[in-house]
Amino acid sequence: MDEETERLDALTQQAGRWLALSASPAERHTTAVVAGPYDRVAWRDVYARSAALRELAAQLLTRHAHAPDLLADVFLCAYQAAPRLRDSTVMAPSRLLHHQVVTALTQSPGFAALRRDTAGDAYAAAMAVLAQASALRGLLERSREVRERTGRADRARQEAEAAAAAVGEALRQAAEKADGQGQVPAPVAAAVRRAVGAAEAAEDEARREDGAAAQAMAAVPGIRSAARNAASAAAEAVRQEAALMRAWGVDAGETERMPFEERARLAERLRSGRLARWAELIGRFRQMAAGERARKVEHATGELVGVTLGDDLSRVIPSELAVLGVLELRAVFAARYAAGELMLYDSRGEQGTGRGAVIACVDTSHSMYAEGPGGVTREAWSKACALALLDQARHAGRDFVGILFSAADKLQVFRFPGDRPARVTDVLDFAETFLGGGTDFQRPLGTAAKILEEEFDDASRARGDIVLITDDACEVSETWTRLWNEIKRRLDFRLFGIAIATPGTATASGSVLESLCDNLRTVDDLTDVHTTADLFRVI
């Protein structure tokens, strides 16, 4: 071989390893969780729609340049039914912290409970990410040295890949300069050898930085405990919101169909102010009403009040049954049965359920804002009862009307037809509205009667039910009372009364409420939802 040249095949052999690396460099992933196209679209969509997620990412970016990738991994852990993690050896060094975080997260005891509520639900998974914000901030704060080390390892690995690519370029130039016998000029061959040396040095440096990053990663304090706490906090936050939705009658299927922004606004509305404080009481009322529906029977015996005649064999008195023991009298028994003249126990059971609308007239005068036992206000108690009545009406396919009243000039009507779903925003508007002022019975009861009259005229439905919930009594005129009794007889509706008494007092005998109502009960313990249990058996 001439001193001035070198063979191309020898140079190729020296550069072979680096040629292979430059041709197919090892893939370094930036996300720890394996995700398909649908999962990635779900993350991008929820990130674009959630201002809270983008705000969190912006905050974390001040600590960590790859914060969005970390948030994507945490989201995918919660969103996927069975998240699968990549091997740490194929991760970009700068994302190894992410891998360790999600590994600890998926192995934490509370993670399975969290995923039961978040798998397949992008909104719930996003909420889980936000619930872990504090833990993520703390982890990034404690891992500053690790992030610096892994960042250097990332750069060293990129430099090693660039050096390998430079070997390939140098060899390409050598091939262009080679003559017909494969001889390469010495300067060109020297350039190839220098590129190979630089690649070897860059690879050695990348290995050293990888080792230093791994050592630093092992020394990060509290990743497992932080992940455990974060998973528990996220599970609790998601569980509380789900319970809040259920308490307000919003089922899981309905929330999953909601657009993201609408669901976020609804959740914020439920979490804020007094609505959140009412959730437990509302849930208790709804559960109690559902239990009473389950106990309801079609043919309750009721209270025995005497003896009557008829052909109901289930109520025949014992002396009549004794006749059957005398062969000669059995024909007499049969004849009396055919004529409906058997002696039966007479009973007075609860009146059957009505067919017309259920109308809740809820007092929202100033005194209803007073707080009672357990921190429950009279308003909260009355609204929770009214919402349970709404459930009761919907279960029976009946219209529901909520009438909020106070003084004679203050009244608001909310209609919920029985043939269509009740919009949760309308339910919340009904629950949140508070009028204030004095108390007047004539206008709300008159409005309720007019609604039942319109229903009777339009649909020929009678036997509606009005429930008056109030903490006060007021006078009604004789003229109004006469008109009230007349329309009540004509439409055959019932008026139930719930008097919320001041502790230590009771509704006076002969009061306006007692004279107006067919069925009146007094409530003096606002923490006891069972005081109105019988109401839900007969409405």
Coordinates of N, CA, C and O in Angstrom, one line a residue, residues 470-473 497-502 504-515 520-523:
T470 N -92.1 25.1 55.2 CA -92.0 26.4 55.8 C -91.6 26.4 57.2 O -91.7 25.4 57.9
D471 N -91.0 27.5 57.7 CA -90.7 27.6 59.1 C -91.5 28.6 59.9 O -91.3 28.9 61.0
D472 N -92.5 29.1 59.1 CA -93.3 30.2 59.7 C -94.8 30.0 59.4 O -95.1 29.2 58.5
A473 N -95.6 30.7 60.1 CA -97.0 30.7 59.8 C -97.5 32.1 59.5 O -96.9 33.1 59.9
G497 N -97.9 19.3 54.5 CA -97.2 20.4 55.2 C -96.0 19.9 56.0 O -96.1 18.9 56.7
I498 N -94.9 20.6 55.9 CA -93.7 20.3 56.7 C -93.4 21.6 57.4 O -93.0 22.6 56.8
A499 N -93.6 21.6 58.7 CA -93.4 22.8 59.5 C -92.0 22.7 60.2 O -91.8 21.8 61.0
I500 N -91.1 23.5 59.8 CA -89.7 23.5 60.4 C -89.8 24.4 61.7 O -89.9 25.6 61.6
A501 N -89.9 23.7 62.8 CA -90.1 24.4 64.1 C -88.9 25.0 64.7 O -87.8 24.4 64.5
T502 N -89.0 26.1 65.4 CA -87.9 26.6 66.2 C -87.7 25.6 67.4 O -88.7 25.1 67.9
G504 N -87.6 23.5 70.5 CA -88.4 23.7 71.8 C -89.8 24.1 71.6 O -90.5 24.3 72.5
T505 N -90.2 24.3 70.3 CA -91.6 24.7 70.1 C -92.2 23.7 69.2 O -91.6 22.9 68.6
A506 N -93.5 23.8 69.0 CA -94.3 22.9 68.1 C -95.3 23.7 67.4 O -95.7 24.8 67.8
T507 N -95.9 23.1 66.3 CA -96.9 23.8 65.6 C -98.2 23.8 66.4 O -98.6 22.8 66.9
A508 N -98.7 25.0 66.6 CA -99.9 25.2 67.5 C -101.1 24.5 66.9 O -101.3 24.5 65.7
S509 N -101.9 23.9 67.8 CA -103.2 23.3 67.4 C -104.1 24.4 66.9 O -104.2 25.4 67.5
G510 N -104.7 24.1 65.7 CA -105.6 25.1 65.2 C -104.9 26.1 64.3 O -105.5 27.1 64.0
S511 N -103.6 25.9 64.0 CA -102.9 26.9 63.2 C -103.4 26.9 61.8 O -104.1 26.0 61.4
V512 N -102.9 27.9 61.0 CA -103.3 28.0 59.6 C -102.7 26.7 58.9 O -103.4 26.1 58.1
L513 N -101.5 26.3 59.2 CA -101.0 25.2 58.5 C -101.8 23.9 58.8 O -102.1 23.1 57.9
E514 N -102.2 23.8 60.1 CA -103.0 22.6 60.4 C -104.3 22.6 59.7 O -104.8 21.5 59.3
S515 N -104.9 23.7 59.6 CA -106.2 23.8 58.9 C -106.1 23.6 57.4 O -107.0 23.1 56.8
L520 N -99.8 16.9 58.0 CA -98.8 17.9 58.5 C -97.9 17.2 59.5 O -98.3 16.5 60.4
R521 N -96.6 17.4 59.3 CA -95.6 17.0 60.3 C -94.6 18.1 60.6 O -94.4 19.0 59.8
T522 N -94.2 18.1 61.9 CA -93.3 19.1 62.4 C -91.9 18.6 62.5 O -91.7 17.5 63.0
V523 N -90.9 19.3 62.0 CA -89.5 19.0 62.1 C -88.8 19.9 63.0 O -88.8 21.1 62.8

